[in-house]
Structure formats: structure tokens, C-alpha cells
Amino acid sequence: MTSAETGTERRRRMPRAERERQMMTIAEAVFSERGYAATSMDEIAERVGVSKPMIYEYFGSKEGLLVACIRQVRSELQELTAQAVIGAQSPEEALRRGLVTFFQFTDEHRRSWELLLRTETAVVGPAAVAEIEAARQEQIKLHIALFSAYMPGADQLVLEATAEILVGACERLSVWYVRHDDVTPEEAAEHIMRMTWFGLRGEVQRHEGHSE
């Protein structure tokens, strides 16, 4: 058996889930380096060490591969932020924990975060745009659930608006944050806390007073 045949056989034996993860890891890096429009499936296939038709077989299209990458980022971020607030003793602690975890994610997974931030909505398809928005909506729902736990009976529109503002602020500050290696996740979180917690604290205290 030739070395080429041996390599081909080894690729065939890799479990599908493991192969998908390998493809997405490499694709994520290429998308982040080059941007969606400039990324070629040929380069991704070459880096993975498989044929281009195999990638199409797994993901259907370049957009399908991008969507899979974004979905994985979205799932990881959602799980990390949800876990971070478990056991918090106050709404302030819960919010700060969630924010620090968010900025730690952007710091430790810069390729993943850049993939979300740098995806050009003008050139990607609707499925990728929808997946990016779904990532935002998951974070918004998480914040609404957190606020609701500490502000029972609060107006739903107020909760929704507050969550939208917070997620938007985090996203924009993260763009600034990844350009400043001298800023820690905790310091970035404090910038958001100073701008948002003052108003939130008043709402929490008002609803705590009503519940007595």
C-alpha cells in the first residue's frame, strides 16, 4: 500500500463528528484571517487534508460551513455565560460574572469572536446572517431571564430594552477590547458596569421594595 493510500484510508476511518470538528476549526481560522468573501473552499480543503467535494458533502456550501462555525461559537458562548451566573448572590454579582466571562471568551477565543464580528453581512447569505442574529438573541434572552429573576413583575418592554442595550454595548466594547492587550476582562466588564449598573440598580431596588 502506498503512503497516499495509507493517508486516504486514515481519513476515511476518522469518525464523522471528529472530521466535522476538524473542518470547522480550520475553516474558522481561514474565515477569520481572510474574511468570508476572500476565503476559498480549496484552501480550507488543502489545510484539512481532504478533497473539496468532501467538505461540500458535509456542509453543502461555503455558507453552510460558515453557519456551522458560527453555530459552534454561539453554543460555546451561551453555555459559558449561562454557567457563569449560577450561584451568584446578588444581581450585581451575576451581571459582573456574566460580563467578565463574556470578555474572557473574546480574549481566549479571538478567532471565534472575530468570526462573528467580521462576517460581512453584505456578502454572506441569509442563513449566516440569521445565525449571527440568533447568537445575539440568545444573549438577550439570557439577560432577560437574569433580570426577571431579580425584578419580578418588571415591565417586559423595560427588560427587553435593557437586555438589547447591554448586548449592544458588550458587542461594541469587545471590538475596542480586542485591540487593547493591556485591558483585562475584569476591567472591560467594569466599563460596562459603570455605564449600566447605576440604572439597573435603581430598577432592582424599586422592585425589591414592591415585593416586601
Coordinates of N, CA and C in Angstrom, one line a residue:
M1 N 0.9 -1.2 0.0 CA 0.0 0.0 0.0 C 0.9 1.2 0.0
T2 N 0.6 2.2 -0.8 CA 1.4 3.4 -0.9 C 1.1 4.4 0.2
S3 N 1.9 5.3 0.4 CA 1.7 6.3 1.5 C 0.4 7.1 1.3
A4 N 0.2 7.4 0.0 CA -1.1 8.2 -0.3 C -2.3 7.4 0.0
E5 N -2.3 6.0 -0.3 CA -3.4 5.2 0.0 C -3.6 5.1 1.5
T6 N -2.4 5.0 2.3 CA -2.5 4.9 3.7 C -3.1 6.2 4.3
G7 N -2.8 7.3 3.8 CA -3.4 8.6 4.3 C -4.8 8.7 4.0
T8 N -5.2 8.2 2.8 CA -6.6 8.2 2.4 C -7.4 7.3 3.3
E9 N -6.9 6.1 3.6 CA -7.6 5.2 4.5 C -7.7 5.7 5.9
R10 N -6.7 6.5 6.3 CA -6.7 7.1 7.7 C -7.8 8.1 7.7
R11 N -8.0 8.9 6.7 CA -9.0 9.9 6.7 C -10.4 9.3 6.7
R12 N -10.5 8.2 6.0 CA -11.8 7.5 5.9 C -12.2 7.0 7.2
R13 N -11.3 6.6 8.1 CA -11.6 5.9 9.3 C -11.9 7.0 10.4
M14 N -11.6 8.2 10.2 CA -11.9 9.3 11.2 C -13.4 9.4 11.4
P15 N -14.0 9.3 12.6 CA -15.4 9.4 12.8 C -15.9 10.8 12.3
R16 N -17.1 10.7 11.8 CA -17.7 11.9 11.1 C -17.7 13.1 12.0
A17 N -18.1 13.0 13.3 CA -18.2 14.1 14.2 C -16.8 14.7 14.4
E18 N -15.8 13.9 14.5 CA -14.4 14.4 14.7 C -13.9 15.1 13.4
R19 N -14.3 14.5 12.2 CA -13.9 15.2 11.0 C -14.6 16.5 10.9
E20 N -15.9 16.6 11.2 CA -16.6 17.9 11.2 C -15.9 18.9 12.0
R21 N -15.6 18.5 13.3 CA -14.9 19.5 14.2 C -13.6 20.0 13.6
Q22 N -12.8 19.1 13.0 CA -11.6 19.4 12.3 C -11.8 20.4 11.2
M23 N -12.8 20.2 10.4 CA -13.1 21.1 9.3 C -13.5 22.4 9.8
M24 N -14.3 22.5 10.8 CA -14.8 23.8 11.3 C -13.7 24.5 12.0
T25 N -12.8 23.9 12.7 CA -11.7 24.5 13.4 C -10.8 25.2 12.4
I26 N -10.5 24.5 11.3 CA -9.6 25.1 10.3 C -10.4 26.2 9.5
A27 N -11.6 25.9 9.2 CA -12.4 26.9 8.4 C -12.6 28.2 9.2
E28 N -12.8 28.1 10.5 CA -12.9 29.2 11.4 C -11.7 30.1 11.3
A29 N -10.5 29.4 11.3 CA -9.2 30.2 11.2 C -9.1 30.9 9.9
V30 N -9.5 30.2 8.8 CA -9.4 30.8 7.5 C -10.4 32.0 7.3
F31 N -11.6 31.7 7.7 CA -12.6 32.8 7.6 C -12.1 34.0 8.4
S32 N -11.6 33.8 9.6 CA -11.1 34.9 10.4 C -9.9 35.7 9.8
E33 N -9.0 34.9 9.2 CA -7.9 35.5 8.6 C -8.2 36.3 7.3
R34 N -9.1 35.8 6.5 CA -9.3 36.3 5.2 C -10.6 37.0 5.0
G35 N -11.6 36.8 5.9 CA -12.9 37.3 5.6 C -13.7 36.3 4.8
Y36 N -15.0 36.3 4.8 CA -15.8 35.3 4.1 C -15.6 35.4 2.6
A37 N -15.6 36.6 2.0 CA -15.6 36.7 0.6 C -14.3 36.1 0.0
A38 N -13.2 36.4 0.7 CA -11.9 36.0 0.2 C -11.5 34.6 0.5
T39 N -12.3 33.9 1.3 CA -11.9 32.5 1.7 C -12.4 31.6 0.5
S40 N -11.5 30.7 0.2 CA -11.8 29.7 -0.8 C -11.9 28.3 -0.2
M41 N -12.8 27.5 -0.7 CA -13.0 26.2 -0.2 C -11.8 25.3 -0.5
D42 N -11.1 25.7 -1.6 CA -9.9 24.9 -2.0 C -8.8 25.1 -0.9
E43 N -8.7 26.3 -0.3 CA -7.7 26.4 0.7 C -8.1 25.7 2.0
I44 N -9.3 25.7 2.3 CA -9.8 25.0 3.5 C -9.6 23.5 3.3
A45 N -9.9 23.0 2.2 CA -9.7 21.6 1.9 C -8.3 21.2 2.0
E46 N -7.4 22.0 1.4 CA -6.0 21.7 1.5 C -5.4 21.7 2.9
R47 N -5.9 22.7 3.7 CA -5.4 22.7 5.1 C -5.9 21.5 5.9
V48 N -7.1 21.1 5.6 CA -7.7 20.0 6.4 C -7.0 18.7 5.9
G49 N -6.7 18.7 4.6 CA -6.1 17.4 4.0 C -7.2 16.5 3.5
V50 N -8.3 17.1 3.0 CA -9.3 16.3 2.4 C -9.7 16.9 1.0
S51 N -10.5 16.3 0.3 CA -10.9 16.8 -1.0 C -12.0 17.9 -0.8
K52 N -12.1 18.8 -1.7 CA -13.2 19.8 -1.6 C -14.6 19.2 -1.7
P53 N -14.8 18.2 -2.5 CA -16.1 17.6 -2.5 C -16.5 17.0 -1.2
M54 N -15.5 16.5 -0.3 CA -15.9 16.0 1.0 C -16.4 17.1 1.9
I55 N -15.9 18.3 1.8 CA -16.4 19.4 2.6 C -17.8 19.8 2.1
Y56 N -18.0 19.8 0.8 CA -19.4 20.0 0.3 C -20.4 18.9 0.8
E57 N -19.9 17.7 0.9 CA -20.7 16.6 1.3 C -21.1 16.8 2.8
Y58 N -20.2 17.4 3.6 CA -20.6 17.6 5.0 C -21.4 18.8 5.2
F59 N -21.1 19.9 4.5 CA -21.8 21.2 4.9 C -22.6 21.8 3.7
G60 N -22.5 21.2 2.5 CA -23.4 21.7 1.5 C -22.9 22.8 0.7
S61 N -22.3 23.8 1.3 CA -21.8 25.0 0.6 C -20.8 25.8 1.5
K62 N -20.2 26.8 1.0 CA -19.4 27.6 1.8 C -20.2 28.3 2.9
E63 N -21.4 28.8 2.6 CA -22.2 29.4 3.6 C -22.6 28.4 4.6
G64 N -22.9 27.2 4.2 CA -23.2 26.1 5.2 C -22.1 25.9 6.2
L65 N -20.9 25.9 5.7 CA -19.7 25.7 6.6 C -19.6 26.9 7.5
L66 N -19.8 28.1 7.0 CA -19.7 29.3 7.9 C -20.8 29.3 8.9
V67 N -22.0 28.9 8.6 CA -23.1 28.7 9.5 C -22.8 27.7 10.6
A68 N -22.2 26.6 10.3 CA -21.8 25.6 11.3 C -20.7 26.2 12.2
C69 N -19.8 27.0 11.7 CA -18.8 27.6 12.5 C -19.4 28.6 13.5
I70 N -20.3 29.4 13.0 CA -20.9 30.4 13.9 C -21.8 29.7 14.9
R71 N -22.5 28.7 14.5 CA -23.3 27.9 15.5 C -22.5 27.4 16.6
Q72 N -21.3 26.9 16.3 CA -20.5 26.3 17.4 C -20.0 27.4 18.3
V73 N -19.6 28.6 17.8 CA -19.2 29.7 18.6 C -20.4 30.1 19.5
R74 N -21.6 30.2 18.9 CA -22.8 30.6 19.6 C -23.1 29.7 20.7
S75 N -23.0 28.4 20.5 CA -23.3 27.4 21.5 C -22.3 27.5 22.7
E76 N -21.0 27.7 22.4 CA -20.0 27.8 23.4 C -20.2 29.0 24.3
L77 N -20.4 30.2 23.6 CA -20.6 31.4 24.4 C -21.9 31.3 25.3
Q78 N -22.9 30.8 24.7 CA -24.2 30.6 25.5 C -23.9 29.8 26.8
E79 N -23.2 28.7 26.6 CA -23.0 27.7 27.7 C -22.1 28.4 28.8
L80 N -21.1 29.1 28.3 CA -20.2 29.7 29.3 C -20.8 30.8 30.1
T81 N -21.6 31.7 29.4 CA -22.2 32.8 30.1 C -23.3 32.3 31.1
A82 N -24.1 31.3 30.6 CA -25.1 30.7 31.5 C -24.5 30.1 32.7
Q83 N -23.4 29.4 32.6 CA -22.8 28.8 33.8 C -22.2 29.8 34.7
A84 N -21.7 30.9 34.2 CA -21.0 31.9 35.0 C -21.9 32.5 36.1
V85 N -23.2 32.6 35.8 CA -24.1 33.3 36.8 C -24.7 32.4 37.8
I86 N -24.5 31.1 37.7 CA -25.0 30.2 38.6 C -24.3 30.4 40.0
G87 N -25.2 30.5 41.0 CA -24.6 30.7 42.4 C -24.4 32.1 42.8
A88 N -24.6 33.1 41.9 CA -24.4 34.5 42.2 C -25.3 34.9 43.4
Q89 N -24.8 35.7 44.3 CA -25.6 36.1 45.5 C -26.4 37.4 45.3
S90 N -26.2 38.1 44.2 CA -26.9 39.4 44.0 C -27.0 39.6 42.5
P91 N -27.9 40.5 42.1 CA -27.9 40.8 40.6 C -26.6 41.5 40.2
E92 N -26.0 42.3 41.0 CA -24.8 42.9 40.6 C -23.7 41.9 40.4
E93 N -23.6 40.9 41.3 CA -22.6 39.9 41.1 C -22.8 39.0 39.9
A94 N -24.1 38.7 39.6 CA -24.5 37.9 38.5 C -24.1 38.7 37.2
L95 N -24.4 39.9 37.1 CA -24.1 40.7 35.9 C -22.6 40.8 35.7
R96 N -21.9 41.1 36.8 CA -20.5 41.2 36.6 C -19.8 39.9 36.2
R97 N -20.3 38.8 36.8 CA -19.8 37.5 36.4 C -20.0 37.2 34.9
G98 N -21.2 37.5 34.5 CA -21.5 37.3 33.1 C -20.7 38.1 32.1
L99 N -20.5 39.4 32.5 CA -19.7 40.3 31.7 C -18.2 39.8 31.6
V100 N -17.6 39.5 32.8 CA -16.2 39.0 32.8 C -16.1 37.8 31.9
T101 N -17.0 36.8 32.0 CA -17.0 35.6 31.2 C -17.0 36.0 29.8
F102 N -17.9 36.9 29.4 CA -18.0 37.3 28.0 C -16.7 37.8 27.5
F103 N -16.1 38.7 28.2 CA -14.8 39.3 27.8 C -13.7 38.2 27.8
Q104 N -13.7 37.3 28.7 CA -12.8 36.2 28.7 C -12.9 35.4 27.5
F105 N -14.1 35.2 27.1 CA -14.4 34.4 25.8 C -13.8 35.1 24.6
T106 N -14.0 36.4 24.5 CA -13.5 37.2 23.4 C -11.9 37.2 23.4
D107 N -11.4 37.1 24.7 CA -9.9 37.1 24.8 C -9.3 35.8 24.5
E108 N -9.9 34.7 25.0 CA -9.4 33.4 24.8 C -9.8 32.7 23.5
H109 N -10.8 33.3 22.8 CA -11.3 32.7 21.6 C -11.4 33.8 20.5
R110 N -10.3 34.5 20.3 CA -10.4 35.7 19.4 C -10.8 35.3 18.0
R111 N -10.3 34.1 17.6 CA -10.7 33.7 16.2 C -12.2 33.5 16.1
S112 N -12.8 32.9 17.2 CA -14.2 32.7 17.2 C -15.0 34.0 17.2
W113 N -14.5 35.0 18.0 CA -15.2 36.2 18.2 C -15.1 37.1 16.9
E114 N -13.9 37.1 16.3 CA -13.7 37.8 15.1 C -14.5 37.2 14.0
L115 N -14.8 35.9 14.0 CA -15.7 35.3 13.0 C -17.1 35.9 13.1
L116 N -17.6 36.2 14.3 CA -18.9 36.8 14.4 C -18.8 38.3 14.0
L117 N -17.8 39.0 14.5 CA -17.8 40.4 14.3 C -17.4 40.8 12.9
R118 N -16.6 40.0 12.2 CA -16.0 40.4 10.9 C -16.8 39.8 9.7
T119 N -17.8 39.0 10.0 CA -18.6 38.4 8.9 C -19.3 39.5 8.2
E120 N -19.1 39.7 6.9 CA -19.7 40.8 6.1 C -21.1 40.4 5.8
T121 N -22.1 41.1 6.4 CA -23.5 40.8 6.2 C -23.9 41.1 4.8
A122 N -23.1 42.0 4.1 CA -23.5 42.3 2.7 C -23.2 41.2 1.7
V123 N -22.3 40.3 2.1 CA -21.8 39.3 1.1 C -22.2 37.9 1.5
V124 N -22.5 37.6 2.8 CA -22.9 36.3 3.2 C -24.4 36.1 2.9
G125 N -24.9 34.9 2.9 CA -26.3 34.6 2.7 C -27.1 34.8 3.9
P126 N -28.4 34.6 3.7 CA -29.4 34.9 4.8 C -29.2 33.9 6.0
A127 N -28.8 32.7 5.7 CA -28.6 31.7 6.8 C -27.5 32.1 7.8
A128 N -26.4 32.6 7.2 CA -25.3 33.1 8.1 C -25.7 34.3 8.9
V129 N -26.4 35.3 8.2 CA -26.9 36.5 8.9 C -27.8 36.1 10.0
A130 N -28.7 35.1 9.8 CA -29.7 34.7 10.8 C -29.0 34.0 12.0
E131 N -27.9 33.3 11.7 CA -27.2 32.6 12.8 C -26.5 33.6 13.7
I132 N -25.9 34.7 13.1 CA -25.3 35.7 13.9 C -26.3 36.4 14.7
E133 N -27.5 36.7 14.2 CA -28.5 37.4 15.0 C -29.0 36.4 16.1
A134 N -29.1 35.1 15.8 CA -29.5 34.2 16.8 C -28.5 34.2 18.0
A135 N -27.2 34.3 17.7 CA -26.3 34.4 18.8 C -26.6 35.6 19.7
R136 N -26.9 36.7 19.1 CA -27.2 37.9 19.9 C -28.5 37.7 20.7
Q137 N -29.5 37.1 20.0 CA -30.8 36.9 20.7 C -30.7 35.9 21.9
E138 N -29.8 34.9 21.8 CA -29.6 34.0 22.9 C -29.0 34.8 24.1
Q139 N -28.1 35.7 23.8 CA -27.5 36.5 24.9 C -28.6 37.5 25.5
I140 N -29.4 38.0 24.6 CA -30.5 38.9 25.1 C -31.5 38.1 26.0
K141 N -31.9 36.9 25.6 CA -32.8 36.1 26.4 C -32.2 35.7 27.7
L142 N -30.9 35.5 27.7 CA -30.2 35.1 29.0 C -30.2 36.3 29.9
H143 N -30.0 37.5 29.4 CA -30.1 38.7 30.3 C -31.5 39.0 30.7
I144 N -32.5 38.8 29.9 CA -33.9 39.0 30.3 C -34.2 38.0 31.4
A145 N -33.8 36.8 31.3 CA -34.1 35.8 32.4 C -33.4 36.2 33.7
L146 N -32.2 36.7 33.5 CA -31.4 37.1 34.7 C -32.1 38.3 35.4
F147 N -32.5 39.3 34.6 CA -33.2 40.5 35.2 C -34.5 40.1 35.8
S148 N -35.2 39.2 35.1 CA -36.6 38.8 35.6 C -36.5 38.1 37.0
A149 N -35.4 37.4 37.2 CA -35.2 36.7 38.5 C -35.1 37.7 39.6
Y150 N -34.5 38.9 39.4 CA -34.3 39.9 40.4 C -35.3 41.0 40.4
M151 N -36.1 41.0 39.3 CA -37.1 42.1 39.2 C -38.4 41.5 38.8
P152 N -39.0 40.6 39.6 CA -40.3 40.0 39.3 C -41.4 41.1 39.2
G153 N -42.1 40.9 38.1 CA -43.2 41.9 37.9 C -42.7 43.1 37.1
A154 N -41.5 43.1 36.7 CA -41.0 44.3 35.9 C -41.6 44.3 34.5
D155 N -41.8 45.5 33.9 CA -42.4 45.6 32.6 C -41.5 44.8 31.6
Q156 N -42.2 44.0 30.8 CA -41.4 43.2 29.8 C -40.7 44.1 28.8
L157 N -41.3 45.2 28.4 CA -40.6 46.1 27.4 C -39.3 46.7 28.0
V158 N -39.4 47.0 29.3 CA -38.2 47.5 30.0 C -37.1 46.5 30.0
L159 N -37.5 45.2 30.4 CA -36.5 44.1 30.4 C -35.9 43.9 29.0
E160 N -36.7 43.9 28.0 CA -36.2 43.7 26.6 C -35.3 44.8 26.2
A161 N -35.7 46.1 26.5 CA -34.8 47.2 26.1 C -33.5 47.2 26.8
T162 N -33.5 46.9 28.1 CA -32.3 46.8 28.9 C -31.4 45.8 28.4
A163 N -31.9 44.6 28.0 CA -31.1 43.5 27.5 C -30.5 43.8 26.2
E164 N -31.3 44.5 25.3 CA -30.8 44.9 24.0 C -29.6 45.9 24.1
I165 N -29.8 46.9 25.0 CA -28.8 47.9 25.3 C -27.5 47.2 25.8
L166 N -27.6 46.3 26.7 CA -26.5 45.6 27.3 C -25.7 44.8 26.3
V167 N -26.4 44.0 25.5 CA -25.8 43.2 24.5 C -25.1 44.1 23.4
G168 N -25.8 45.1 23.0 CA -25.2 46.0 22.0 C -23.9 46.7 22.6
A169 N -23.9 47.1 23.8 CA -22.8 47.7 24.5 C -21.6 46.7 24.6
C170 N -21.9 45.5 24.9 CA -20.9 44.5 25.1 C -20.2 44.2 23.7
E171 N -21.1 44.1 22.7 CA -20.5 43.8 21.3 C -19.6 44.9 20.8
R172 N -20.0 46.1 21.0 CA -19.2 47.2 20.5 C -17.9 47.4 21.4
L173 N -18.0 47.2 22.7 CA -16.9 47.4 23.6 C -15.9 46.2 23.3
S174 N -16.4 45.1 22.9 CA -15.5 43.9 22.6 C -14.6 44.3 21.4
V175 N -15.1 45.0 20.4 CA -14.3 45.5 19.3 C -13.1 46.3 19.8
W176 N -13.4 47.2 20.7 CA -12.3 48.0 21.3 C -11.4 47.1 22.1
Y177 N -12.0 46.2 22.9 CA -11.2 45.4 23.8 C -10.2 44.5 23.2
V178 N -10.5 43.9 22.0 CA -9.5 43.0 21.4 C -8.4 43.8 20.8
R179 N -8.5 45.1 20.7 CA -7.4 45.9 20.2 C -6.5 46.4 21.3
H180 N -6.8 46.1 22.6 CA -6.1 46.6 23.7 C -5.6 45.4 24.6
D181 N -4.4 45.0 24.3 CA -3.9 43.9 25.1 C -3.7 44.2 26.6
D182 N -3.6 45.5 26.9 CA -3.3 45.9 28.3 C -4.6 46.0 29.1
V183 N -5.8 45.7 28.5 CA -7.0 45.7 29.3 C -7.4 44.3 29.6
T184 N -7.8 44.1 30.9 CA -8.2 42.7 31.3 C -9.7 42.5 31.1
P185 N -10.1 41.3 31.2 CA -11.6 41.0 31.1 C -12.3 41.7 32.2
E186 N -11.7 41.7 33.4 CA -12.4 42.4 34.6 C -12.5 43.9 34.4
E187 N -11.5 44.5 33.8 CA -11.5 45.9 33.5 C -12.5 46.3 32.5
A188 N -12.6 45.5 31.4 CA -13.6 45.7 30.4 C -15.0 45.6 31.0
A189 N -15.2 44.6 31.8 CA -16.5 44.4 32.5 C -16.9 45.6 33.3
E190 N -15.9 46.2 34.0 CA -16.2 47.3 34.8 C -16.6 48.5 34.0
H191 N -16.1 48.7 32.8 CA -16.6 49.8 32.0 C -18.1 49.6 31.7
I192 N -18.5 48.4 31.4 CA -20.0 48.2 31.2 C -20.7 48.4 32.5
M193 N -20.2 47.9 33.6 CA -20.9 48.0 34.8 C -21.1 49.5 35.2
R194 N -20.1 50.3 35.0 CA -20.3 51.7 35.3 C -21.4 52.4 34.5
M195 N -21.5 52.0 33.2 CA -22.4 52.6 32.3 C -23.9 52.0 32.5
T196 N -24.0 50.8 33.0 CA -25.3 50.2 33.0 C -25.9 49.9 34.4
W197 N -25.0 49.6 35.4 CA -25.5 49.1 36.7 C -26.2 50.2 37.4
F198 N -25.8 51.5 37.3 CA -26.5 52.5 38.0 C -28.0 52.5 37.8
G199 N -28.4 52.5 36.5 CA -29.8 52.4 36.2 C -30.5 51.1 36.6
L200 N -29.8 50.0 36.4 CA -30.3 48.7 36.7 C -30.5 48.6 38.2
R201 N -29.6 49.1 39.0 CA -29.7 49.1 40.4 C -30.9 49.7 40.9
G202 N -31.3 50.9 40.3 CA -32.5 51.5 40.7 C -33.7 50.7 40.4
E203 N -33.7 50.0 39.3 CA -34.9 49.2 39.0 C -35.0 48.0 39.9
V204 N -33.8 47.4 40.2 CA -33.8 46.2 41.1 C -34.3 46.7 42.5
Q205 N -33.8 47.8 43.0 CA -34.3 48.2 44.3 C -35.7 48.6 44.4
R206 N -36.2 49.2 43.3 CA -37.6 49.5 43.2 C -38.5 48.3 43.3
H207 N -38.1 47.2 42.6 CA -38.9 46.0 42.6 C -38.7 45.2 43.9
E208 N -37.6 45.3 44.5 CA -37.4 44.7 45.8 C -38.3 45.3 46.8
G209 N -38.4 46.7 46.7 CA -39.3 47.4 47.6 C -40.8 47.0 47.5
H210 N -41.2 46.8 46.2 CA -42.6 46.4 45.9 C -42.9 45.0 46.4
S211 N -41.8 44.1 46.5 CA -42.1 42.7 46.9 C -42.1 42.5 48.4
E212 N -41.8 43.6 49.2 CA -41.8 43.4 50.6 C -43.2 43.5 51.2

